mmCIF file of C-alpha atoms in Angstrom:
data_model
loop_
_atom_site.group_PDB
_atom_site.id
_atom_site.type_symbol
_atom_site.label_atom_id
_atom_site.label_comp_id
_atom_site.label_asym_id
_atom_site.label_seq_id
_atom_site.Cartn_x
_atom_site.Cartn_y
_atom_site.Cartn_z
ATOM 1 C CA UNK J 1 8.391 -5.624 -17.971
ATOM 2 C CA UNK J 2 9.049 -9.583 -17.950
ATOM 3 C CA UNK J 3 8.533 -10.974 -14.410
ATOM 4 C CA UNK J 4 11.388 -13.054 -15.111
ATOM 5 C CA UNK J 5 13.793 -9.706 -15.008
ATOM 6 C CA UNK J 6 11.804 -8.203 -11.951
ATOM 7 C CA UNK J 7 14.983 -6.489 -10.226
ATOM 8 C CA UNK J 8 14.151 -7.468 -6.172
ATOM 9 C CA UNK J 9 16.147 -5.400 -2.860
ATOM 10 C CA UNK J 10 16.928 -8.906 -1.968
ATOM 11 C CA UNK J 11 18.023 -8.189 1.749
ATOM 12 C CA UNK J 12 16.799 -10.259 4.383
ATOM 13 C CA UNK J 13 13.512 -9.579 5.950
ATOM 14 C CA UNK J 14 12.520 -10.378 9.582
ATOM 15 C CA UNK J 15 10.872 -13.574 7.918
ATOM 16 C CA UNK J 16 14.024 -14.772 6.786
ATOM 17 C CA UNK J 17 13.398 -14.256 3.509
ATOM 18 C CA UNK J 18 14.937 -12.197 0.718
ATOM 19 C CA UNK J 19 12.665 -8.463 0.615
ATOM 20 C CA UNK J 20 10.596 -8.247 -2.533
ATOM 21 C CA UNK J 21 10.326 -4.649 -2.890
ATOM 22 C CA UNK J 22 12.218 -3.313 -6.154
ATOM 23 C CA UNK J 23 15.201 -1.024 -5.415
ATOM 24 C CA UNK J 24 15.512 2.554 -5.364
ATOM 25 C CA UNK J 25 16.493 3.961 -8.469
ATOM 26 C CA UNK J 26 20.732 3.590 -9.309
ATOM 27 C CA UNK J 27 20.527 1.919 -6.066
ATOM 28 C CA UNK J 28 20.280 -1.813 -5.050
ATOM 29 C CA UNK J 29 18.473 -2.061 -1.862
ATOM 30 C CA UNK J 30 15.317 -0.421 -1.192
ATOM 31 C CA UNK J 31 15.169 2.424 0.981
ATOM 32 C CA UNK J 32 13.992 0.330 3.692
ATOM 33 C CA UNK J 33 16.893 -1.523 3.580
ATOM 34 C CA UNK J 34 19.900 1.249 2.869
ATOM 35 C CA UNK J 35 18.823 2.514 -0.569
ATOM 36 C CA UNK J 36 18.359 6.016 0.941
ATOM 37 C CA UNK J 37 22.252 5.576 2.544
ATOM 38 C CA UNK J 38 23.901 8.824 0.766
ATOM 39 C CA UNK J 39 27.017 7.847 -0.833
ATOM 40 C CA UNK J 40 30.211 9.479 -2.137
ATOM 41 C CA UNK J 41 33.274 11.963 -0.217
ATOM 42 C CA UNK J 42 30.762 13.494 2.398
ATOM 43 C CA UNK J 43 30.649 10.715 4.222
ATOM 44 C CA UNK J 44 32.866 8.363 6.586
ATOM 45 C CA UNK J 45 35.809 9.498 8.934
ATOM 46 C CA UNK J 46 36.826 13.176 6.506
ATOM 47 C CA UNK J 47 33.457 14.596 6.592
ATOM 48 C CA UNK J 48 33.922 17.911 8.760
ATOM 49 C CA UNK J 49 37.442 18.705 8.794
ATOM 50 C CA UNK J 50 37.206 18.852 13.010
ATOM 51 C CA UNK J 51 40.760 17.855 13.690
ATOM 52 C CA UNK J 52 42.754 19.380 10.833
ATOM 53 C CA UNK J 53 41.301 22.253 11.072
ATOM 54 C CA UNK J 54 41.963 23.281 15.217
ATOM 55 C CA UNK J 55 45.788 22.086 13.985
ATOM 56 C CA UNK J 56 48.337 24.472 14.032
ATOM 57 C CA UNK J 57 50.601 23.480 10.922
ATOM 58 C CA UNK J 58 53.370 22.103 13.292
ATOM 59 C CA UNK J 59 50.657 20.211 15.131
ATOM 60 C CA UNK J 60 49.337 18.732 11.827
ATOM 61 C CA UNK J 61 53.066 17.558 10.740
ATOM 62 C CA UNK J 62 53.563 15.352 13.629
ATOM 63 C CA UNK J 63 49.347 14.361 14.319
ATOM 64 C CA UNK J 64 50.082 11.066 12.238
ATOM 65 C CA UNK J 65 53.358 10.267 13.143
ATOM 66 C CA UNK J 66 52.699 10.266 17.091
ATOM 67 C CA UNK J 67 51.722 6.664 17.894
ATOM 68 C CA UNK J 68 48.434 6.146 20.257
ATOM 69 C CA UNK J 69 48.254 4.537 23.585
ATOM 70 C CA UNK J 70 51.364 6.651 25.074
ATOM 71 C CA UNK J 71 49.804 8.414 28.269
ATOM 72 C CA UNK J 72 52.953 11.015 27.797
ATOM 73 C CA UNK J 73 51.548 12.444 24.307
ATOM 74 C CA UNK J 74 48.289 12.358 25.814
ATOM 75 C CA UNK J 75 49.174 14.886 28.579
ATOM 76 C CA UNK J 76 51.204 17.374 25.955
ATOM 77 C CA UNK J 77 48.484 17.526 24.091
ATOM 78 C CA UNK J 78 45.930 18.514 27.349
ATOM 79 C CA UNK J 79 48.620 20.842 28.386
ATOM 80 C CA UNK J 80 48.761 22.318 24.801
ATOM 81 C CA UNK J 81 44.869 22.755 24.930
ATOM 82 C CA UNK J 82 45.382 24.217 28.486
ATOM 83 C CA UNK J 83 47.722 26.705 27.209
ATOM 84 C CA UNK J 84 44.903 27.968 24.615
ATOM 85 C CA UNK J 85 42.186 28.157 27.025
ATOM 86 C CA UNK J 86 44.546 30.357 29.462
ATOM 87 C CA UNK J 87 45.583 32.669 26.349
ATOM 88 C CA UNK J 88 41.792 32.837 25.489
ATOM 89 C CA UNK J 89 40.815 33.464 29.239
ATOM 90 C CA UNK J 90 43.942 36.298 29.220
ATOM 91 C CA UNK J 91 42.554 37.840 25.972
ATOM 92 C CA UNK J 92 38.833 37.757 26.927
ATOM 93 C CA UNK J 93 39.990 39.455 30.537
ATOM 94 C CA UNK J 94 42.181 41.969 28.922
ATOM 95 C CA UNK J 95 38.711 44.764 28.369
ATOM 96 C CA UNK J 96 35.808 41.598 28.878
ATOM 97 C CA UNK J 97 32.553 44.357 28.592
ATOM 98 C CA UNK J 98 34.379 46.156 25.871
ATOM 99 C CA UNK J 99 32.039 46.030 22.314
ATOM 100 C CA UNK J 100 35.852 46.252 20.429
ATOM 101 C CA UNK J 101 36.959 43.122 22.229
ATOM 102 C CA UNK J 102 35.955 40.292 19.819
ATOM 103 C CA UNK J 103 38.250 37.679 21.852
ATOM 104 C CA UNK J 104 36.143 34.389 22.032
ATOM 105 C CA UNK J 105 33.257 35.416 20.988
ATOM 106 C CA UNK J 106 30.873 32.940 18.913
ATOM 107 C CA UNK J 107 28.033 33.245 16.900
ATOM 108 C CA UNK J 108 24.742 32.398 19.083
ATOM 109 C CA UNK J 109 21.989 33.357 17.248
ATOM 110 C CA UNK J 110 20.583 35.528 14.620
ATOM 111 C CA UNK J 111 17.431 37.330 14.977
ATOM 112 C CA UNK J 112 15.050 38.874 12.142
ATOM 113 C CA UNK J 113 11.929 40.599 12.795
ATOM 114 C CA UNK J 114 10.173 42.870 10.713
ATOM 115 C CA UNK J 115 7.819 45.812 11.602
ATOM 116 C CA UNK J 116 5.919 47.041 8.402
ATOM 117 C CA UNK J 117 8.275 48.122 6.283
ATOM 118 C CA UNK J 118 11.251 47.857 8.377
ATOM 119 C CA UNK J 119 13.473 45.004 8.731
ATOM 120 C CA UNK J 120 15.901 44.700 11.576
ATOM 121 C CA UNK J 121 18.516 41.337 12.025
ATOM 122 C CA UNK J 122 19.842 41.203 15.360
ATOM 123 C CA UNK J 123 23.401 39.077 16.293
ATOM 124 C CA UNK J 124 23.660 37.571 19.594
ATOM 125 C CA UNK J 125 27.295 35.901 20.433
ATOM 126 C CA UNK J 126 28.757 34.783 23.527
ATOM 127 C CA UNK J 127 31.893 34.072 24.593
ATOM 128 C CA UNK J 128 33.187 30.095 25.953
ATOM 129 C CA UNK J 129 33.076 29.207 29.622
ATOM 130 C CA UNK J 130 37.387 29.418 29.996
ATOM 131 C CA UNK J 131 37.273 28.972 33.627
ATOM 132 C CA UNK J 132 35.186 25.345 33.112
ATOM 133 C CA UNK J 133 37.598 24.461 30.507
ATOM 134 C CA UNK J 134 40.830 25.289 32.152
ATOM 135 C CA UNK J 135 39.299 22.987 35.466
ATOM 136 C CA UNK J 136 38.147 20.191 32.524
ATOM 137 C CA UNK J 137 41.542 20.103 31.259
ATOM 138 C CA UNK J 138 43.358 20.229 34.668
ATOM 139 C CA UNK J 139 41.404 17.469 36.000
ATOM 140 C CA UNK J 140 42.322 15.309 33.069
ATOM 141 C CA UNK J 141 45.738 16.322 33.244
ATOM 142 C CA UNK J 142 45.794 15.115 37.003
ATOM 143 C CA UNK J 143 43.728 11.408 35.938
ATOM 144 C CA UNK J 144 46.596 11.247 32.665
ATOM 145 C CA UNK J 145 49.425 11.817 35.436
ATOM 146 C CA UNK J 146 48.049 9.499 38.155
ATOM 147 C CA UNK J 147 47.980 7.015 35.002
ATOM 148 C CA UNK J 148 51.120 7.348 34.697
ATOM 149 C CA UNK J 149 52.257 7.270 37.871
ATOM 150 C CA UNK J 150 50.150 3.929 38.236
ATOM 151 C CA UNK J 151 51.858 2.521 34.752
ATOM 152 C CA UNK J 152 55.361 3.211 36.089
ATOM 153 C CA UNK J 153 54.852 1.492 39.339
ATOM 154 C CA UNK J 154 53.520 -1.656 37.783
ATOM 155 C CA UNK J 155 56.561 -1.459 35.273
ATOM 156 C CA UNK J 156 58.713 -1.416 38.648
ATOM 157 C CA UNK J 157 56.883 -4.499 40.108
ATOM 158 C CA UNK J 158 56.343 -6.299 37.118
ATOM 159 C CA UNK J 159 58.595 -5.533 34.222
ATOM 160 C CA UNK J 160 58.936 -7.173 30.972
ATOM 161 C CA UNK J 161 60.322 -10.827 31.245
ATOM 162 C CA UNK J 162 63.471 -10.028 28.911
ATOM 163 C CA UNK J 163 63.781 -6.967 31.702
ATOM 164 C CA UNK J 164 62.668 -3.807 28.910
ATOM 165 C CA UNK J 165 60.804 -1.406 29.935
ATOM 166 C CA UNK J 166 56.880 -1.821 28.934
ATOM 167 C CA UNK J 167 55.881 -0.122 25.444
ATOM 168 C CA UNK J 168 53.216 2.411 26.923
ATOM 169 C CA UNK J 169 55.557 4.401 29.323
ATOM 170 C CA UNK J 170 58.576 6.706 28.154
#
């Protein structure tokens, strides 16, 4: 290959000077310098799905629409998570040492041993701690009210200059 058309990683080194090391293949940086960095729909902000999938349907219809920064959609949305730890703590309470009550319960672990000529595959699950969640989301609850509380007050003393009400409190 010519010298001349010697493709280079070109990104800065600590030297100050452009890297010298040729680029990964299809890439072009080296994989010191980001050539390794996986590219495509996998990655960035829609790579697991977290939020749209613990969405009801009506929760998802209304998700984008609700505008952040308003401490009163804040608490709904503790006290709807509140609500679903209770109904989980209800359903897991309803028969809790019962094998037939599959309320809650998450996969753990999965053991396989084998013993000769036998093979055996054990499940372990366990079910949430409720009772530290429903305390979690009650103590936020009580910091998102006091906020409010706090944000209403200073509205009070302070105000807008035109006399509106500030943006952040309903």
């Amino acid at each position: 290959m010519n010298d001349e058309h010697k493709r280079i990683c070109g990104a800065m080194n600590r030297q100050g000077k452009p890297c010298q090391v040729a680029p990964m293949k299809g890439r072009v940086r080296c994989r010191l310098h980001g050539g390794k960095t996986p590219k495509g729909n996998h990655t960035g902000p829609m790579r697991h799905g977290l939020y749209s999938a613990a969405l009801t349907e009506a929760e998802k219809a209304v998700w984008l629409d609700k505008p952040t920064g308003n401490v009163d959609d804040e608490i709904r949305m503790c006290k709807i998570w509140l609500a679903r730890a209770l109904a989980l703590d209800s359903a897991i309470n309803q028969d809790p040492h019962s094998s037939s009550n599959k309320s809650g319960l998450v996969l753990s672990e999965i053991r396989q041993s084998s013993n000769g000529d036998s093979k055996s595959t054990d499940v372990i699950t366990r079910r949430p701690d409720t009772i530290a969640r429903i305390n979690m989301l009650l103590g936020r609850i009580a910091q998102l009210e006091k906020t409010r509380s706090d944000l209403i007050d200073s509205q009070a003393e302070h105000g807008d200059a035109d006399g509106q009400p500030l943006p952040w409190v309903d």
